[in-house]
Coordinates of C-alpha atoms and ligand atoms in Angstrom, one line a residue:
M605 CA 0.0 0.0 0.0
H606 CA 2.8 2.4 0.9
N607 CA 4.9 4.3 -1.6
R608 CA 2.3 4.5 -4.3
F609 CA 3.9 7.9 -4.7
P610 CA 6.9 9.0 -2.6
A611 CA 5.4 12.3 -1.4
Q612 CA 7.4 12.7 1.8
E613 CA 10.7 12.1 0.0
R614 CA 9.7 14.3 -3.0
F615 CA 8.6 17.2 -0.9
A616 CA 11.2 17.0 1.9
A617 CA 12.0 20.6 1.2
G618 CA 8.5 21.7 2.0
A619 CA 5.1 22.5 0.5
Q620 CA 5.6 26.1 -0.3
F621 CA 6.9 27.0 -3.8
I622 CA 8.1 30.6 -3.8
A623 CA 10.4 32.3 -6.3
G624 CA 11.2 29.1 -8.1
R625 CA 12.0 26.8 -5.2
L626 CA 10.4 24.6 -2.6
R627 CA 10.6 25.8 1.0
Q628 CA 9.0 25.1 4.4
G629 CA 6.1 27.0 5.7
T630 CA 6.6 29.1 8.8
S631 CA 3.3 28.8 10.6
G632 CA 4.6 26.4 13.2
R633 CA 1.6 24.1 12.4
T634 CA 1.7 21.0 10.3
H635 CA -0.9 19.3 8.2
A636 CA -1.0 15.6 7.2
V637 CA -2.1 14.6 3.8
V638 CA -4.1 11.3 4.1
D639 CA -4.5 8.6 1.5
P640 CA -8.4 8.3 1.6
A641 CA -8.2 4.8 0.3
T642 CA -6.3 3.6 3.4
G643 CA -6.7 6.3 6.0
Q644 CA -2.9 6.4 6.3
E645 CA -0.9 9.7 6.4
V646 CA 1.3 10.0 3.4
F647 CA 2.8 13.5 3.6
T648 CA 3.2 15.8 6.5
Y649 CA 4.2 19.4 5.9
E650 CA 4.3 22.8 7.6
L651 CA 1.4 25.1 6.6
A652 CA 1.9 28.6 5.2
A653 CA 1.8 31.5 7.6
P654 CA 0.7 35.0 6.4
A655 CA 4.4 35.8 6.1
D656 CA 4.8 33.0 3.5
V657 CA 1.9 34.5 1.6
D658 CA 3.7 37.9 1.7
A659 CA 6.9 36.3 0.4
A660 CA 5.0 34.7 -2.4
V661 CA 3.2 37.9 -3.4
A662 CA 6.5 39.8 -3.3
A663 CA 8.1 37.2 -5.6
A664 CA 5.1 37.4 -8.0
R665 CA 5.3 41.2 -7.9
A666 CA 9.0 41.2 -8.6
A667 CA 8.5 38.8 -11.6
F668 CA 5.6 40.9 -13.1
P669 CA 7.5 43.6 -15.0
A670 CA 9.7 41.2 -17.0
W671 CA 6.9 38.6 -17.5
S672 CA 4.3 41.1 -18.6
G673 CA 6.9 42.7 -20.9
A674 CA 7.8 39.4 -22.6
T675 CA 6.5 39.0 -26.0
P676 CA 3.5 36.7 -26.6
A677 CA 5.8 34.4 -28.5
E678 CA 8.2 34.1 -25.5
R679 CA 5.3 33.3 -23.1
S680 CA 3.9 30.9 -25.7
E681 CA 7.3 29.1 -26.1
A682 CA 7.6 28.7 -22.3
L683 CA 4.2 27.1 -22.1
H684 CA 4.9 24.8 -25.0
R685 CA 8.0 23.6 -23.1
L686 CA 5.9 23.1 -20.0
A687 CA 3.3 21.1 -21.9
A688 CA 6.1 18.8 -23.2
L689 CA 7.5 18.4 -19.7
L690 CA 4.1 17.6 -18.2
A691 CA 3.6 14.9 -20.9
E692 CA 7.0 13.4 -19.9
R693 CA 6.0 13.4 -16.3
A694 CA 2.4 12.2 -16.9
E695 CA 2.6 9.0 -14.9
D696 CA 4.1 10.7 -11.9
F697 CA 1.3 13.3 -11.9
A698 CA -1.3 10.6 -12.3
R699 CA 0.0 8.6 -9.3
A700 CA 0.4 11.7 -7.1
E701 CA -3.2 12.8 -7.9
S702 CA -4.6 9.4 -7.3
L703 CA -2.8 9.1 -4.0
Q704 CA -4.0 12.4 -2.5
C705 CA -7.5 12.3 -3.9
G706 CA -8.3 8.6 -4.0
K707 CA -9.1 8.8 -7.8
P708 CA -8.8 5.6 -9.8
L709 CA -5.6 5.6 -11.8
K710 CA -7.6 5.2 -15.0
L711 CA -9.3 8.5 -14.2
T712 CA -6.1 10.5 -13.5
R713 CA -4.3 8.8 -16.5
E714 CA -7.2 9.4 -18.9
F715 CA -8.8 12.6 -17.7
D716 CA -7.0 14.8 -15.1
V717 CA -3.5 14.6 -16.6
P718 CA -4.2 14.6 -20.3
G719 CA -6.7 17.4 -19.8
T720 CA -4.1 19.5 -18.0
I721 CA -1.5 18.8 -20.8
D722 CA -4.1 19.8 -23.4
N723 CA -5.0 23.0 -21.5
T724 CA -1.3 23.9 -21.3
S725 CA -0.9 23.4 -25.1
F726 CA -4.1 25.4 -25.7
F727 CA -2.9 28.4 -23.7
A728 CA 0.5 28.2 -25.3
G729 CA -1.3 28.9 -28.5
A730 CA -3.8 31.3 -27.1
A731 CA -1.1 33.4 -25.6
R732 CA -0.5 34.7 -29.1
H733 CA -4.1 35.4 -29.9
L734 CA -5.4 38.0 -27.4
Q735 CA -8.1 39.8 -29.3
G736 CA -9.5 43.2 -29.2
Q737 CA -11.4 45.9 -31.2
S738 CA -9.3 47.2 -34.1
A739 CA -7.8 50.7 -34.1
G740 CA -9.8 53.4 -35.9
E741 CA -11.0 57.0 -36.2
Y742 CA -14.2 56.6 -34.2
S743 CA -14.3 60.4 -33.7
G744 CA -13.2 62.2 -36.9
D745 CA -10.4 63.9 -35.0
H746 CA -8.9 61.1 -33.1
T747 CA -7.4 57.6 -33.5
S748 CA -8.5 55.2 -30.8
Y749 CA -7.3 51.8 -30.0
V750 CA -7.4 49.4 -27.0
R751 CA -4.6 47.9 -25.2
R752 CA -5.3 44.5 -23.5
E753 CA -3.1 44.5 -20.5
P754 CA -2.4 42.0 -17.7
I755 CA -3.8 42.9 -14.3
G756 CA -0.8 42.2 -12.1
V757 CA -0.4 39.7 -9.3
V758 CA -3.3 37.2 -9.3
G759 CA -4.2 35.4 -6.1
S760 CA -6.0 32.1 -6.8
I761 CA -7.6 29.6 -4.5
A762 CA -8.5 26.1 -5.6
P763 CA -10.5 23.2 -4.2
W764 CA -9.5 19.5 -3.6
N765 CA -11.7 17.7 -6.1
Y766 CA -9.5 18.2 -9.2
P767 CA -6.4 19.7 -7.7
L768 CA -4.2 19.5 -10.8
Q769 CA -6.8 20.6 -13.3
M770 CA -8.0 23.4 -11.0
A771 CA -4.4 24.6 -10.6
A772 CA -4.0 24.6 -14.4
W773 CA -7.3 26.4 -15.0
K774 CA -6.3 29.1 -12.6
I775 CA -2.6 29.4 -13.6
L776 CA -2.6 29.1 -17.4
P777 CA -4.9 31.9 -18.6
A778 CA -3.4 34.2 -16.0
I779 CA 0.2 33.7 -17.0
A780 CA -0.5 33.4 -20.7
A781 CA -1.9 36.9 -20.5
G782 CA 1.2 38.2 -18.7
N783 CA 0.1 38.1 -15.1
T784 CA 2.0 36.4 -12.3
I785 CA 0.3 34.3 -9.8
V786 CA 0.1 33.0 -6.2
L787 CA -2.0 29.9 -6.0
K788 CA -3.3 28.4 -2.8
P789 CA -4.4 24.8 -3.3
A790 CA -6.6 23.1 -0.8
E791 CA -4.5 22.0 2.2
L792 CA -5.7 18.4 1.7
T793 CA -4.2 18.1 -1.8
P794 CA -1.1 20.2 -2.4
L795 CA 1.1 17.7 -4.3
T796 CA 0.2 18.2 -8.0
S797 CA 0.0 22.0 -7.7
L798 CA 3.5 21.9 -6.4
M799 CA 4.6 19.5 -9.1
F800 CA 3.0 21.8 -11.7
A801 CA 4.9 24.8 -10.4
Q802 CA 8.1 22.9 -10.3
A803 CA 7.6 21.7 -13.9
A804 CA 7.1 25.3 -15.0
T805 CA 10.4 26.3 -13.4
D806 CA 12.1 23.3 -15.0
A807 CA 10.6 24.3 -18.3
G808 CA 12.3 27.7 -18.0
L809 CA 9.5 30.0 -16.7
P810 CA 11.1 32.7 -14.7
D811 CA 11.2 32.5 -10.9
G812 CA 8.2 34.1 -9.3
V813 CA 5.8 33.8 -12.2
I814 CA 4.1 30.9 -10.5
N815 CA 4.1 30.6 -6.7
V816 CA 2.2 28.1 -4.5
V817 CA 1.4 28.6 -0.9
T818 CA -0.1 25.7 1.0
G819 CA -2.1 26.8 4.0
T820 CA -5.5 26.9 5.5
G821 CA -8.4 28.9 4.0
K822 CA -8.8 31.0 7.1
E823 CA -5.2 31.9 7.5
A824 CA -3.3 31.8 4.1
G825 CA -6.5 32.1 2.0
E826 CA -8.0 35.1 3.6
H827 CA -4.6 36.8 3.8
L828 CA -4.0 36.3 0.1
V829 CA -7.5 37.6 -0.9
G830 CA -7.1 40.7 1.3
H831 CA -3.5 41.4 0.3
P832 CA -3.1 44.9 -1.0
D833 CA -0.5 43.9 -3.6
V834 CA -2.8 41.3 -5.2
A835 CA -4.8 42.8 -8.0
M836 CA -7.3 40.0 -8.6
T837 CA -8.8 37.1 -6.8
S838 CA -9.8 34.0 -8.7
F839 CA -11.5 31.4 -6.5
T840 CA -12.9 28.0 -7.2
G841 CA -14.7 26.3 -4.3
S842 CA -18.0 26.2 -2.5
T843 CA -20.6 29.0 -2.7
A844 CA -20.5 29.6 1.0
V845 CA -16.7 30.2 1.0
G846 CA -17.0 32.2 -2.2
K847 CA -19.3 34.7 -0.5
R848 CA -16.7 35.2 2.2
V849 CA -14.0 35.6 -0.4
A850 CA -16.1 38.2 -2.2
E851 CA -16.6 40.2 0.9
I852 CA -12.8 40.4 1.6
A853 CA -11.9 41.0 -2.1
T854 CA -14.5 43.8 -2.3
A855 CA -12.8 45.7 0.6
T856 CA -9.8 46.2 -1.6
V857 CA -11.8 46.6 -4.9
K858 CA -10.2 43.6 -6.5
R859 CA -11.3 42.1 -9.7
L860 CA -13.1 38.8 -8.8
H861 CA -13.7 35.6 -10.6
L862 CA -15.8 33.0 -8.7
E863 CA -16.3 29.4 -9.8
L864 CA -18.6 28.0 -7.1
G865 CA -20.8 25.1 -6.4
G866 CA -23.2 23.2 -8.6
K867 CA -26.3 21.0 -8.5
A868 CA -26.6 20.0 -12.2
P869 CA -30.0 18.9 -13.5
F870 CA -30.3 16.0 -16.0
V871 CA -33.6 16.3 -17.9
V872 CA -34.9 13.2 -19.7
F873 CA -37.8 13.8 -22.0
D874 CA -40.1 11.0 -23.0
D875 CA -38.7 10.6 -26.5
A876 CA -35.1 10.1 -25.2
D877 CA -32.9 7.1 -25.8
L878 CA -33.3 5.6 -22.4
D879 CA -30.3 3.4 -22.6
A880 CA -28.1 6.4 -23.4
A881 CA -29.7 8.4 -20.7
A882 CA -29.2 5.7 -18.1
H883 CA -25.5 5.3 -19.0
G884 CA -25.1 9.1 -19.1
A885 CA -26.7 9.5 -15.7
V886 CA -24.5 6.9 -14.0
A887 CA -21.3 8.1 -15.5
G888 CA -22.3 11.7 -15.0
A889 CA -23.2 11.2 -11.4
L890 CA -20.3 9.0 -10.4
I891 CA -17.3 10.5 -12.1
N892 CA -14.7 11.4 -9.5
S893 CA -17.0 9.7 -6.9
G894 CA -19.5 12.5 -7.6
Q895 CA -17.1 15.2 -6.3
D896 CA -17.5 17.2 -9.5
C897 CA -19.1 20.6 -9.6
T898 CA -20.9 19.7 -12.8
A899 CA -21.8 16.1 -11.8
A900 CA -25.4 15.0 -12.7
T901 CA -27.1 15.2 -9.4
R902 CA -30.8 15.7 -10.1
A903 CA -32.4 13.6 -12.9
Y904 CA -35.8 14.7 -13.9
V905 CA -37.6 12.1 -16.0
Q906 CA -40.9 12.5 -17.9
R907 CA -43.4 10.5 -15.9
S908 CA -44.1 7.8 -18.6
R909 CA -40.4 6.8 -18.6
Y910 CA -39.7 7.4 -14.9
D911 CA -40.0 3.8 -13.5
E912 CA -38.0 2.4 -16.4
F913 CA -35.3 5.0 -15.9
V914 CA -35.1 4.3 -12.1
E915 CA -34.8 0.6 -12.7
R916 CA -32.2 0.8 -15.5
T917 CA -30.1 3.3 -13.7
A918 CA -30.1 1.3 -10.4
A919 CA -29.1 -1.8 -12.3
L920 CA -26.2 0.0 -14.0
M921 CA -25.0 1.5 -10.8
A922 CA -24.7 -1.9 -9.3
T923 CA -22.2 -2.9 -12.0
V924 CA -19.8 -0.1 -11.0
R925 CA -16.7 -1.6 -9.3
V926 CA -15.8 0.3 -6.1
G927 CA -12.2 -0.4 -5.1
D928 CA -8.7 0.6 -4.5
P929 CA -7.7 3.5 -6.8
F930 CA -4.4 1.8 -7.7
A931 CA -5.9 -1.6 -8.4
A932 CA -6.7 -2.6 -12.0
G933 CA -10.4 -3.0 -12.5
T934 CA -11.5 -0.2 -10.1
D935 CA -14.1 2.2 -11.5
L936 CA -14.8 4.2 -8.4
G937 CA -12.4 5.1 -5.6
P938 CA -13.1 6.6 -2.1
L939 CA -14.2 10.1 -1.4
I940 CA -11.6 12.7 -0.5
S941 CA -11.8 12.1 3.2
H942 CA -13.7 10.3 5.9
V943 CA -15.2 13.6 6.9
Q944 CA -16.6 14.1 3.4
R945 CA -17.9 10.5 3.3
D946 CA -19.7 11.0 6.6
R947 CA -21.2 14.2 5.3
V948 CA -22.5 12.4 2.3
A949 CA -23.9 9.6 4.4
G950 CA -25.6 12.2 6.6
F951 CA -27.5 13.6 3.6
V952 CA -28.6 10.1 2.5
D953 CA -29.6 9.0 6.0
R954 CA -31.7 12.1 6.5
A955 CA -33.4 11.5 3.1
R956 CA -34.6 8.0 4.2
A957 CA -37.3 9.8 6.2
Y958 CA -38.9 11.3 3.1
A959 CA -37.6 9.4 0.0
R960 CA -36.7 6.0 -1.2
V961 CA -33.1 4.8 -1.4
V962 CA -33.2 2.5 -4.4
T963 CA -29.6 1.3 -4.3
G964 CA -26.4 2.0 -2.3
G965 CA -26.9 4.3 0.7
E966 CA -24.0 2.8 2.7
A967 CA -20.3 2.3 2.9
P968 CA -18.9 -0.9 1.5
R969 CA -18.0 -3.6 4.0
G970 CA -15.0 -5.9 4.1
T971 CA -11.5 -4.8 3.1
L972 CA -12.7 -1.4 1.9
K973 CA -13.9 -0.5 5.3
V974 CA -10.7 1.4 6.2
G975 CA -11.1 3.8 3.3
A976 CA -13.5 6.8 2.8
Y977 CA -15.7 4.7 0.4
Y978 CA -19.4 5.1 -0.2
L979 CA -21.5 3.0 -2.6
P980 CA -23.1 4.5 -5.7
T981 CA -26.5 5.6 -4.5
L982 CA -29.8 6.2 -6.2
I983 CA -32.6 8.0 -4.5
A984 CA -36.2 8.2 -5.8
D985 CA -39.4 9.9 -4.8
A986 CA -37.9 12.9 -3.0
A987 CA -39.8 16.3 -3.0
Q988 CA -38.3 19.1 -5.0
D989 CA -37.9 21.3 -2.0
S990 CA -36.1 18.6 0.1
E991 CA -32.5 18.9 1.2
I992 CA -31.3 16.1 -1.0
V993 CA -32.6 17.8 -4.1
Q994 CA -31.6 21.4 -3.2
S995 CA -28.1 21.0 -1.5
E996 CA -24.8 20.2 -3.1
I997 CA -23.9 16.8 -1.7
F998 CA -20.6 16.2 -3.5
G999 CA -20.7 12.4 -3.4
P1000 CA -21.8 9.5 -5.6
V1001 CA -25.5 10.2 -5.1
L1002 CA -28.1 10.7 -7.8
V1003 CA -31.7 11.8 -7.1
V1004 CA -34.4 11.0 -9.6
L1005 CA -37.7 12.9 -9.8
P1006 CA -40.6 12.7 -12.3
F1007 CA -42.1 15.5 -14.3
D1008 CA -45.1 15.9 -16.6
G1009 CA -45.0 18.6 -19.3
D1010 CA -41.9 20.1 -20.8
D1011 CA -42.6 23.4 -19.0
E1012 CA -42.4 21.6 -15.7
G1013 CA -39.2 19.8 -16.5
I1014 CA -37.4 23.0 -17.4
A1015 CA -38.9 24.9 -14.4
L1016 CA -37.7 22.1 -12.0
A1017 CA -34.2 22.1 -13.6
N1018 CA -34.0 25.8 -12.9
D1019 CA -35.3 25.6 -9.3
T1020 CA -32.1 25.7 -7.2
P1021 CA -29.8 28.6 -6.5
Y1022 CA -27.1 27.0 -8.6
G1023 CA -26.5 27.3 -12.4
L1024 CA -23.2 25.7 -13.4
A1025 CA -24.2 22.9 -15.8
A1026 CA -27.1 20.9 -17.0
S1027 CA -28.1 18.3 -19.7
A1028 CA -31.2 17.6 -21.8
W1029 CA -31.9 14.2 -23.2
T1030 CA -34.2 14.0 -26.2
R1031 CA -34.2 13.2 -29.9
D1032 CA -36.4 16.1 -30.7
V1033 CA -34.4 19.0 -32.0
F1034 CA -37.0 21.6 -31.0
R1035 CA -37.2 20.3 -27.4
A1036 CA -33.4 20.3 -27.3
N1037 CA -33.1 23.8 -28.6
R1038 CA -35.7 25.0 -26.1
A1039 CA -33.9 23.3 -23.2
T1040 CA -30.5 24.8 -24.1
R1041 CA -32.2 28.2 -24.4
E1042 CA -34.2 28.2 -21.2
I1043 CA -32.1 26.2 -18.7
Q1044 CA -30.1 28.8 -16.7
A1045 CA -26.6 27.3 -16.6
G1046 CA -23.1 28.1 -17.9
C1047 CA -23.1 24.8 -19.9
V1048 CA -25.9 22.7 -21.3
W1049 CA -25.2 19.4 -22.9
V1050 CA -27.5 17.6 -25.2
N1051 CA -27.5 13.8 -24.9
D1052 CA -24.3 13.8 -22.9
H1053 CA -23.1 15.1 -19.5
I1054 CA -19.6 16.0 -18.3
P1055 CA -17.3 16.5 -21.3
I1056 CA -15.2 19.7 -21.3
I1057 CA -12.8 21.0 -23.8
S1058 CA -10.0 23.6 -23.6
E1059 CA -11.5 25.7 -26.4
M1060 CA -14.9 26.3 -24.7
P1061 CA -15.6 28.3 -21.6
H1062 CA -16.5 26.8 -18.2
G1063 CA -18.3 28.9 -15.6
G1064 CA -21.5 29.5 -13.7
Y1065 CA -24.8 31.4 -13.8
K1066 CA -26.6 32.4 -10.6
Q1067 CA -24.9 31.4 -7.3
S1068 CA -22.5 29.1 -9.2
G1069 CA -20.5 32.3 -9.7
F1070 CA -19.3 34.5 -12.5
G1071 CA -16.3 34.6 -14.9
K1072 CA -15.0 31.9 -17.2
D1073 CA -12.2 29.3 -17.0
M1074 CA -10.5 27.9 -20.1
S1075 CA -11.1 29.1 -23.7
P1076 CA -10.3 32.6 -25.0
Y1077 CA -13.1 33.9 -22.8
S1078 CA -10.9 33.4 -19.7
F1079 CA -8.8 36.3 -21.0
E1080 CA -11.7 38.6 -20.2
E1081 CA -11.1 37.8 -16.5
Y1082 CA -7.3 38.0 -16.6
T1083 CA -6.8 41.2 -18.6
Q1084 CA -7.9 44.7 -18.4
I1085 CA -8.8 47.0 -21.3
K1086 CA -7.2 50.4 -21.8
H1087 CA -8.6 52.9 -24.2
V1088 CA -5.8 54.9 -25.9
M1089 CA -6.8 58.0 -27.8
F1090 CA -4.6 60.2 -30.0
D1091 CA -5.5 63.6 -31.2
N1092 CA -5.1 63.9 -35.0
T1093 CA -5.8 67.7 -35.5
A1094 CA -2.7 69.2 -33.9
V1095 CA -4.6 72.4 -33.2
A1096 CA -4.6 74.2 -29.8
E1097 CA -8.2 75.1 -29.8
K1098 CA -10.2 72.0 -30.5
D1099 CA -13.7 72.0 -31.6
W1100 CA -15.1 70.5 -28.4
H1101 CA -13.4 73.3 -26.3
R1102 CA -16.5 75.4 -27.2
T1103 CA -18.2 73.8 -24.2
V1104 CA -15.6 75.3 -21.9
F1105 CA -14.6 78.6 -23.6
G1106 CA -17.9 79.8 -24.8
D1107 CA -18.7 81.0 -28.4
R1108 CA -15.7 82.6 -29.9
Ligands
NAD327 P1 -14.1 25.0 -0.2 O1 -14.9 26.2 -0.6 O2 -14.3 24.5 1.2 O3 -12.6 25.4 -0.3 C1 -12.0 25.8 -1.5 C2 -10.7 26.5 -1.2 O4 -11.0 27.6 -0.5 C3 -9.7 25.7 -0.4 O5 -8.4 25.9 -0.9 C4 -9.9 26.2 1.0 O6 -8.7 26.1 1.8 C5 -10.1 27.7 0.7 N1 -10.8 28.4 1.7 C6 -11.6 27.9 2.7 N2 -12.1 28.9 3.5 C7 -11.6 30.1 3.0 C8 -11.6 31.4 3.4 N3 -12.4 31.8 4.5 N4 -11.0 32.3 2.7 C9 -10.2 32.0 1.6 N5 -10.1 30.7 1.2 C10 -10.8 29.7 1.9 O7 -14.4 24.0 -1.3 P2 -13.9 22.5 -1.4 O8 -14.6 21.7 -0.4 O9 -12.4 22.4 -1.4 O10 -14.3 22.1 -2.9 C11 -15.6 21.7 -3.2 C12 -16.4 22.8 -3.7 O11 -15.8 23.4 -4.9 C13 -17.8 22.4 -4.2 O12 -18.7 23.3 -3.8 C14 -17.6 22.4 -5.7 O13 -18.8 22.6 -6.4 C15 -16.7 23.6 -5.9 N6 -16.1 23.5 -7.2 C16 -16.5 24.4 -8.2 C17 -16.0 24.3 -9.5 C18 -16.4 25.2 -10.6 O14 -15.8 25.3 -11.6 N7 -17.5 26.0 -10.4 C19 -14.9 23.4 -9.8 C20 -14.5 22.5 -8.7 C21 -15.1 22.6 -7.5

C-alpha cells in the first residue's frame, strides 16, 4: 500500500513554492495529507503563515515587469515547453493525484493529466491570440485603440476535487496573458499543484511567475485575498466560502472571478434514448465519486419513462466496481476524506425519512472499510424542496424525480440557487433547442453530460459564480482593457473646447 507515490521524499524541502523553489512554511503548524483509500498519512508538511503569503506575493510582484513585458511568443514558447514536460511526467502526476484524492488511476491517467496537458498546449497557442477591437478613427479627430493588459499579481484559491486541473485552469490563462500568480491549493491536496509549479520552473518559466502557498483557507487564503499587492482574486470552491472571499476582495476593490458550487440537473424527455440516458446518468453522477461541480445530481424524467429509468439506472449503478484507486479494474475510488464520506452519508440518512433509497446508501463492507468509500447511491421519490434535491452533496449520489409537461421539466431544472451545468436528453431538435435556451446554466449538454474542452468556456450562472475558465473567454477575466486616444488635429483650440470657452 505504501509508496504509491513517494510524497514525503519528493517534498522533503517543504510544500511552499516561492520564487522558483520549494521551502518550508513558517506557521509552526503541520498538516498531514491522508490517502483516503487507506486512511494512512502519506505526507506531513508545515502550513503557510501570512508571512509566507507575503513572500510569495513579493516574488510574484518582482516577476511581473519582465513577464508582462515578454512577447506573446516568448510566453507561448515557455508554455509549449511546459506542456512537453508535463507529458514526460504524466505517470508521476497521475500517481500523485490518485494518492492524494483517491481517484482511480484510470481517471487520472485518462482525464486529469491529459486534460491538463491539453490545457497547457491550448494556452501556449492562445497566448499569441489575445483579441480586441481594431484601431480606428471613431471620432473624426482622433485615433482610438485598445490595449489589452495584464492585471498584475493574481491570487488564486483552488479546491481539492480536481487539484491538478484546477491549478492549471487558474494558472494558465493568468500567466498566458502576462500576469504572475500566487495559488493556494486546498490543504488536503497540495502535491500536484507543487509539481506543476516545479515543472514550470524546470521548463524555464522565470522564478516568481508561479508561486504556490499551501495553507488553510482562514489563514493563508484570507490573507491572500485581502493582500493589497494582489490585484485580482480567482476562486474555485463552495458557494459559502465564495461569499466570504467576495466580501474580503471587495474591501480592496479587487477584480473577482468566482467558480462556485453546482447541482446539475439532468432532464430526460419522454422521447429520449433511455439506454443512453441511463448510461449518461450513472457516468455523469459517479465520475470522481460525484465530487464534481458539474456532476449529474438531479435527474428529472418524464413520468411515462420514470419507473423504467429508475430501474435501469439502479441496475447499471450496481455494476460499477468500487475499489482501491491503484488496483486494475477499479471504477470508483473513495471520497476525498472520511469527513466528506460521513457528510454524504448524513444527507442520505436524513433522506430516508422522506424518500426511497433504491440502491447504495451505505459504505462498502470488508477490506474497503478502512477507506473513505461510499457505494453508488440512487434516491427516488424525493420532494423538489427537500434537502437532498436542493443542496450540493458532492458524493456518488443521484436523485431522480418525475415531471409531466416540458414546462415543468425545465422549471424544476432551474429551481435551485445554482446554475453551473445541465443536460437535456431528447431526440427532438425543438425540445433540445428550447432546453438549451431556457435552462439557466453556464453549460448545457444535449444527450451527454460532463465532457469539457479547452476551447470552450466553463463557468457559472446564478450562485455558481461568474467569470469563465478555459477558452479565449478566460482572458476577459485576466486582462484589463485600456482605451488609448490620439488627437489627429494638432490644433490648440479643438472643436469641443467650445463647451468650456464659450462661443468665440
Ligand atoms: P471550499 O470552498 O471548502 O474550499 C475551496 C478552497 O478555499 C480551499 O483551498 C480552501 O482552503 C479555501 N478556503 C476555505 N475557507 C476560506 C476562506 N475563508 N478564505 C479563503 N479561502 C478559503 O471547497 P472544497 O470543499 O475544497 O471544494 C468543493 C467545492 O468546490 C464544491 O462546492 C464544488 O462545487 C466547488 N467547485 C466548483 C468548481 C467550478 O468550476 N465552479 C470546480 C470545482 C469545485
